[in-house]
Amino acid sequence: MGTQDPGNMGTGVPASEQISCAKEDPQVYCPEETGGTKDVQVTDCKSPEDNRPQKETGCCNPEDSGQLMAPYEGKAMGYQVPPFGWRICLAHEFTEKRKPFQANNVSLRNMIKHIGMGLRYLQWWYRKTQVEKKTPFIDMINSVPLRQIYGCPLGGIGGGTITRGWRGQFCRWQLNPGMYQHRTVIADQFTVCLRREGQTVYQQVLSLERPSVLRSWNWGLCGYFAFYHALYPRAWTVYQLPGQNVTLTCRQITPILPHDYQDSSLPVGVFVWDVENEGDEALDVSIMFSMQNGLGGGDDAPGGLWNEPFCLEHGGETVQGLLLHHPTLPNPYTMAVAARVTADTTVTHITAFDPDSTGQQVWQDLLQDGQLDSPAGQSTPTQKGVGIAGAVCVSSKLEPRGQCRLEFSLAWDMPRILFGAKGQVHYRRYTRFFGQDGDAAPALSHYALCRYAEWEERISAWQSPVLDDRSLPAWYKSALFNELYFLADGGTVWLEVREDSLPEELGRNMCHLCPTLRDYGRFGYLEGQEYRMYNTYDVHFYASFALIMLWPKLELSLQYDMALATLREDLTRRRYLMSGVMAPVKRRNVIPHDIGDPDDEPWLRVNAYLIHDTADWKDLNLKFVLQVYRDYYLTGDQNFLKDMWPVCLAVMESEMKFDKDHDGLIENGGYADQTYDGWVTTGPSAYCGGLWLAAVAVMVQMAALCGAQDIQDKFSSILHRGQEAYERLLWNGRYYNYDSSSQPQSRSVMSDQCAGQWFLKACGLGEGETEVFPTPHVVRALQTIFELNVQAFAGGAMGAVNGMQPHGVPDKSSVQSDEVWVGVVYGLAATMIQEGLTWEGFQTAEGCYRTVWERLGLAFQTPEAYCQQRVFRSLAYMRPLSIWAMQLALQQQQHKKASRPKVEQGTGLRIGPMFGPKEAMANVSPE
């Protein structure tokens, strides 16, 4: 095998055609179209084999970056790049290329089991795609292919997101609510221009791409001298320009601010370029930010797109840029590319160019003097099928050994949205602060460029206690913050709620429903970017820790929405794909599976999921009760508890029917009737039985708080009988059996068997007087899971497999039992920490992080599941947000230590502080 040319990073361009410096001397690049007016030096990109022996060890060695930085040949560390986060050299190539899980990955045995479901799904899929012309809520035929390219998304919560890949490409878009387009837009680029003594000496697109359009531009950046570093909601890209003595550091900032319900909603991102001149000559430096109006797809085809320059001065600060107007229905928007004007910078622009041309006009314009021509007036609206792009350039002088800063923003204003059914009009949260008229893009740009420094201070204050804690491993610091990407990039919407839109008859008994939704809006995020259902509740059970710890009012809002949906019914009958049975869409007094599909009309029509009739699922009602009490415990909000109490009573009454033998323990129904919707469960089970006992235990607590003695006595009696049955039927001395069936898999070791205890401990229960599961049994079960599901699976390096047979072979009885579910593993790790198995907890979770982020190349698209080999399933999934349960467990562990008697020299015995419901949130954020 020959050595790969570093200038040809997998683009397929023959080495003989590349414009790169794979030799010793810097070359000169002069596009034919320029007529040879300027000589422009390009990157001196030597072969890594030539450079690596001379490389100084540790010259750019972030904490715990694994092999991702191995190709890096530069020495630059960048400007104020933090030591912790996810760091990768732009030349890195992931060697393992997995496939999405598809039908051919199912064993013959399991395929026979599901043949009916498969045929019904194909029939439904055909009708949905070919007749209704809609996209399936789960598309098993056309899974999103593997692209190992994603980085931190831009945009706050609920206003849409734009993902910028770790190599700099703008490549994943969610502007229409909940609907994703995976498309790299070539014209969306940053370009650097360096000038010495009035001559341009270096001009380079900061991209490894070698596209077939804009060929007059100097593409093919050498990735061996650049790296990317992500610590969400910020990211840094460092470019060392060999031969130029210049280092560029691009810092990307998004306003994701815990406990902030204004700026966190803004559809903006900021790019701050710090340019360092390490040479002895003065320089003029320019950065050009080019952007296409639209994505170059079907939304652009009707034409009518147009650009115009703008300048906004307010409060002594001036921002200039371009507005890209995209009036295509049903969700028109305006995008703003802007820059901050300072005494040391010059901002110029080009209003319009053809992104499908050679790009000669733009390139020559910048090459000539490091600035753009800045024509006045708006562009002509585009004709059908014709694209349009624009660019903004910031220029500054750079003294010898000096530094300068160039500041850009990207904002998009889509205030009024329609979901796929095109029924109700909704307004995004940020319109409360910036108006609903669709003219807010200049103001958003100005606000972002003037406030980003304050945002960064708040982000640092929030993250520093974790980053500075030397007892925490480096990988965990990266995982904790970077997994938060999904709160914004989960197809997320955050909507204003009109008070007259709320049903009086349902909300009458919930006094604080209207104030909560009015003041904090309505929040929805998808189960996954490929599993398109909002607020999927069995999965939110795991993910909700991030929301309740960081934006508790959004969690309470979501809970009120769930309560409303629970009290409603939709008796429309439909056929369920797994069983083939006809049944209603939604029955009253049971928790819905989800709040709806963004391609339909969510909140109005719930339960987009139609694989199972979830009215008979055993976990949904229980998870609502557990989350209500957890949310009360962590917020101390008694009004919320009072409003939710009648709903909890109603859903527990619905759940009672599943205890058919009245022994205090519910039974599963002999099919996959819980979040593991492909894993059959029969009779009393470890997972649902444990959730049931935990829910009954918190009902006892809530009844006491609500002064309902008779209800407290009723649930205390059920709890006592259920505990006895659970231990008798399921405990085998080492762990709790999967279920009580006569099947061989009933003895499987389920990694999630302690989910009930996990939530009890998170609520300050589950030990001492409130013990439900004997502590020795819980600890022994967790040790068994660690021995078998973790250490005996894939050498202990891939997390915990869902099911493991007692003799150490993965359970292959279902399509899910031999998978690893990342979010379940993080919840398991939290449970281990709660029970004092902290080392085991971190070891367990680390396997998932390293597999997803370092081995499989699935950064910022953490999947629901992967198998030991070959496949992953459902990219960019909600459940891994459960890593915040680990953080809560660690904080509660610290509080417990602090509340124990302490002996201090010279003072004798001192009692540490005691912590109640509200104080359990201490240190989660500066607030």
XYZ file of C-alpha atoms in Angstrom, residues 36-409:
374
model
C -1.035 35.837 -13.200
C -1.465 39.169 -11.444
C -0.520 37.873 -8.017
C 1.617 35.057 -6.678
C -0.135 33.311 -3.843
C 1.641 30.845 -1.608
C -0.252 27.778 -0.455
C 0.245 25.436 2.445
C 3.578 23.667 2.750
C 2.080 20.272 3.476
C 4.898 17.749 3.853
C 4.271 14.059 4.035
C 3.687 12.922 7.616
C 6.371 10.296 7.164
C 8.866 13.113 6.589
C 7.784 15.129 9.579
C 6.751 12.728 12.281
C 10.234 11.689 13.488
C 11.126 15.340 14.100
C 7.825 16.118 15.839
C 8.184 17.417 19.367
C 6.315 15.087 21.669
C 3.420 16.678 23.434
C 3.425 19.797 21.285
C -0.336 19.576 21.024
C -1.390 16.870 23.420
C -4.804 17.579 24.917
C -6.008 15.628 27.889
C -6.968 12.165 26.723
C -7.277 12.694 22.958
C -6.450 9.065 22.121
C -5.365 8.433 18.546
C -7.444 11.241 17.078
C -4.534 13.683 17.205
C -1.865 11.248 15.998
C -1.673 12.710 12.454
C -1.169 16.283 13.707
C 2.129 17.696 12.419
C 1.839 21.236 13.682
C 3.210 22.778 16.855
C 0.562 25.435 17.360
C -1.651 25.055 20.417
C -4.072 27.762 19.319
C -5.342 30.762 21.229
C -6.842 29.879 24.632
C -7.995 26.411 23.589
C -9.012 24.531 26.739
C -7.294 21.277 27.703
C -10.519 19.263 28.028
C -12.947 18.287 25.284
C -13.013 16.238 22.097
C -9.955 16.980 19.966
C -9.188 15.646 16.493
C -6.674 16.420 13.760
C -8.323 17.467 10.513
C -6.289 14.792 8.706
C -7.629 11.963 10.878
C -9.432 9.128 9.112
C -11.639 6.711 11.040
C -10.718 3.227 9.905
C -13.864 1.479 11.151
C -16.810 2.080 8.814
C -20.015 0.653 10.217
C -23.405 0.232 8.568
C -26.840 1.245 9.842
C -28.839 -1.665 11.262
C -31.118 -3.119 8.573
C -33.205 -6.211 7.944
C -30.256 -8.276 6.718
C -28.671 -7.868 10.162
C -31.538 -9.746 11.809
C -30.956 -13.423 12.552
C -33.166 -15.945 10.740
C -34.784 -16.895 14.035
C -35.707 -13.312 14.862
C -36.717 -12.587 11.270
C -39.268 -15.413 11.402
C -40.645 -13.941 14.624
C -41.154 -10.543 13.012
C -42.185 -11.480 9.478
C -45.726 -10.214 10.011
C -44.514 -6.919 11.339
C -42.120 -6.606 8.406
C -44.842 -7.117 5.818
C -47.182 -4.673 7.542
C -44.382 -2.117 7.777
C -43.599 -2.376 4.057
C -47.257 -1.858 3.208
C -47.487 1.141 5.546
C -44.161 2.571 4.261
C -45.334 2.379 0.651
C -48.597 4.141 1.449
C -46.831 6.842 3.464
C -44.096 7.614 0.932
C -45.752 6.917 -2.418
C -49.384 7.824 -1.780
C -49.289 10.426 0.997
C -45.889 11.770 -0.163
C -44.728 12.068 3.450
C -41.602 10.891 5.246
C -42.015 7.911 7.621
C -41.518 8.650 11.316
C -39.009 5.779 11.252
C -37.591 4.936 7.844
C -36.184 1.416 8.034
C -35.661 1.358 4.267
C -33.546 4.518 3.952
C -31.425 4.894 7.066
C -29.148 7.906 7.322
C -25.761 6.693 6.025
C -22.592 6.891 8.049
C -20.808 10.248 7.761
C -17.988 10.620 10.277
C -17.886 14.402 9.958
C -20.064 16.165 12.519
C -19.065 18.809 15.042
C -20.775 21.245 17.405
C -24.115 22.540 16.127
C -24.829 26.256 15.926
C -28.012 27.752 17.328
C -29.697 27.923 20.683
C -32.586 25.796 21.878
C -35.657 25.543 19.693
C -34.838 27.996 16.898
C -33.306 25.519 14.456
C -29.731 24.317 14.190
C -26.889 24.250 11.683
C -24.122 21.725 12.300
C -20.588 22.624 11.325
C -18.414 19.556 10.846
C -15.036 19.116 12.481
C -13.336 19.758 9.146
C -15.216 23.041 8.820
C -18.063 22.068 6.512
C -21.639 23.252 7.079
C -23.254 19.865 6.716
C -26.411 19.177 8.772
C -29.411 21.495 8.779
C -32.572 21.652 10.861
C -34.297 24.888 9.888
C -37.736 23.445 9.191
C -38.815 22.187 12.620
C -37.818 18.604 13.326
C -36.841 17.837 9.719
C -33.175 17.238 8.866
C -31.227 17.737 5.674
C -27.808 16.109 5.588
C -26.128 18.200 2.922
C -22.685 19.819 2.737
C -23.052 23.230 1.084
C -19.760 23.880 -0.690
C -20.057 27.677 -0.879
C -20.333 27.966 2.922
C -16.681 28.540 3.762
C -14.102 30.642 5.539
C -11.168 31.847 3.444
C -7.988 33.526 4.693
C -5.983 36.123 2.768
C -2.537 37.350 3.937
C -0.819 40.403 2.438
C 2.676 41.747 2.940
C 3.796 45.136 1.646
C 0.649 45.536 -0.411
C 0.901 42.146 -2.123
C -1.245 39.076 -1.460
C 1.143 36.278 -0.524
C -1.266 33.614 0.668
C -4.946 32.919 0.001
C -6.579 29.648 1.024
C -10.046 28.245 1.548
C -9.927 26.698 5.020
C -11.351 23.427 3.784
C -9.994 20.025 2.845
C -12.631 19.728 0.114
C -11.783 19.633 -3.607
C -15.173 20.322 -5.180
C -16.214 20.474 -8.808
C -17.646 23.993 -8.372
C -15.867 27.232 -7.422
C -12.750 25.759 -9.000
C -11.002 29.125 -9.158
C -10.700 28.997 -5.383
C -7.663 27.476 -3.705
C -9.042 24.319 -2.075
C -7.358 21.339 -0.473
C -6.118 22.687 2.853
C -3.523 20.392 4.378
C -5.259 18.815 7.360
C -2.049 17.702 9.068
C -1.509 21.250 10.351
C -4.950 21.865 11.799
C -7.088 20.448 14.569
C -10.599 20.765 15.956
C -11.552 20.911 19.626
C -15.155 20.669 20.875
C -16.485 21.473 24.328
C -20.133 22.179 23.668
C -21.507 24.805 23.312
C -18.130 26.058 22.071
C -15.631 24.693 19.583
C -12.174 25.760 18.419
C -10.410 25.093 15.124
C -6.691 25.832 15.005
C -4.940 26.319 11.654
C -1.170 26.581 11.551
C -0.224 28.091 8.207
C 3.198 26.582 7.443
C 5.636 28.966 5.873
C 3.585 31.982 6.976
C 4.384 32.152 10.713
C 0.676 32.682 11.270
C -1.761 30.698 13.418
C -5.523 31.101 13.139
C -7.859 30.063 15.951
C -11.557 30.062 15.129
C -13.760 29.926 18.208
C -17.396 28.983 17.656
C -19.890 30.059 20.326
C -23.580 29.277 20.787
C -25.667 30.697 23.672
C -26.490 27.479 25.530
C -26.803 28.928 29.040
C -28.252 26.892 31.910
C -31.218 28.485 33.708
C -31.454 31.116 30.997
C -34.780 31.210 29.163
C -34.058 34.111 26.825
C -30.630 34.057 25.206
C -30.619 30.239 25.174
C -33.455 30.380 22.633
C -31.641 32.520 20.067
C -30.970 31.139 16.553
C -27.422 32.479 16.363
C -23.802 31.438 16.379
C -20.628 33.505 16.665
C -17.214 32.874 15.080
C -14.300 34.679 16.710
C -11.031 34.509 14.776
C -7.872 35.176 16.774
C -4.927 35.625 14.403
C -1.395 35.379 15.771
C 1.616 36.637 13.818
C 4.707 34.766 14.970
C 6.915 36.454 12.395
C 8.896 39.696 12.300
C 6.986 41.267 9.399
C 3.766 43.227 9.551
C 0.784 41.650 7.796
C -2.662 42.523 6.569
C -5.037 39.653 7.301
C -8.531 39.111 5.935
C -11.078 36.425 6.679
C -13.930 35.990 4.205
C -17.117 34.199 5.271
C -19.104 33.043 2.222
C -22.605 31.616 2.463
C -25.124 30.262 -0.011
C -28.721 31.412 0.271
C -30.397 28.069 1.005
C -28.951 24.592 0.722
C -28.968 24.188 -3.043
C -31.809 21.648 -2.910
C -35.499 21.543 -3.654
C -36.327 24.406 -1.281
C -34.263 26.744 -3.470
C -35.593 25.523 -6.820
C -38.643 27.815 -7.114
C -36.340 30.852 -7.214
C -37.116 34.272 -5.779
C -34.123 34.241 -3.409
C -32.318 37.545 -2.932
C -29.559 39.127 -0.866
C -28.945 42.628 0.424
C -26.306 44.349 2.564
C -27.185 45.871 5.926
C -25.557 48.006 8.591
C -26.928 48.339 12.118
C -25.517 50.808 14.644
C -26.862 50.676 18.183
C -25.421 51.636 21.534
C -22.139 52.694 19.989
C -21.571 49.299 18.316
C -21.832 48.761 14.566
C -22.485 45.505 12.746
C -22.380 45.101 8.961
C -23.205 42.172 6.768
C -25.567 40.512 4.344
C -29.162 39.395 4.599
C -29.991 36.251 2.619
C -33.744 36.244 2.070
C -35.265 32.812 1.503
C -39.033 33.345 1.020
C -39.911 29.750 0.080
C -43.128 28.567 1.749
C -44.289 27.227 4.124
C -41.482 28.420 6.417
C -39.714 31.455 4.924
C -36.624 32.776 6.674
C -33.840 35.317 6.456
C -30.242 34.430 7.231
C -27.699 37.055 8.242
C -23.934 36.784 7.777
C -22.452 39.673 9.719
C -19.283 41.084 11.253
C -18.486 43.527 14.003
C -16.942 46.842 12.957
C -14.162 48.098 15.235
C -11.563 50.830 15.022
C -9.049 48.225 13.849
C -11.146 46.371 11.272
C -12.685 46.986 7.873
C -15.809 45.089 6.844
C -16.608 44.598 3.152
C -18.968 42.367 1.213
C -20.035 40.949 -2.107
C -23.821 40.815 -2.342
C -24.243 37.998 -4.837
C -22.296 35.388 -6.753
C -23.169 32.107 -8.414
C -22.211 29.199 -6.099
C -22.217 26.814 -9.079
C -19.737 28.862 -11.139
C -15.946 28.823 -11.027
C -16.025 31.602 -8.408
C -13.418 33.627 -10.311
C -15.077 36.981 -9.573
C -15.055 36.550 -5.803
C -11.590 35.028 -5.647
C -10.049 37.744 -7.794
C -11.847 40.453 -5.805
C -10.325 39.228 -2.533
C -6.939 38.485 -4.105
C -6.575 42.010 -5.414
C -6.542 43.935 -2.131
C -7.753 41.624 0.645
C -11.199 43.211 0.561
C -14.456 42.847 -1.350
C -16.058 45.470 -3.587
C -19.122 46.143 -1.387
C -21.693 46.986 -4.059
C -24.763 48.881 -2.859
C -28.332 47.721 -3.172
C -30.038 44.370 -3.193
C -29.502 41.571 -5.675
C -31.969 40.572 -8.347
C -34.271 37.718 -7.186
C -33.071 34.398 -8.551
C -34.667 32.619 -11.460
C -36.029 29.125 -11.046
C -33.247 26.608 -10.442
C -30.474 29.225 -10.092
C -28.458 29.519 -6.883
C -27.145 32.623 -5.152
C -24.491 33.162 -2.488
C -22.806 36.130 -0.830
C -19.768 36.870 1.303
C -18.636 39.161 4.102
C -14.964 39.948 4.701
C -13.207 41.410 7.744
C -9.699 42.839 7.365
C -7.181 44.084 9.906
C -3.510 44.934 10.279
C -1.276 42.528 12.169
C 1.926 43.863 13.702
C 5.082 41.740 14.015
C 4.600 39.276 16.866
C 1.123 40.738 17.199
C -2.406 39.482 17.371
C -5.771 40.647 16.059
C -9.374 39.556 16.415
C -12.035 39.305 13.695
C -15.642 38.625 14.741
C -18.456 37.116 12.649
C -21.982 36.000 13.403
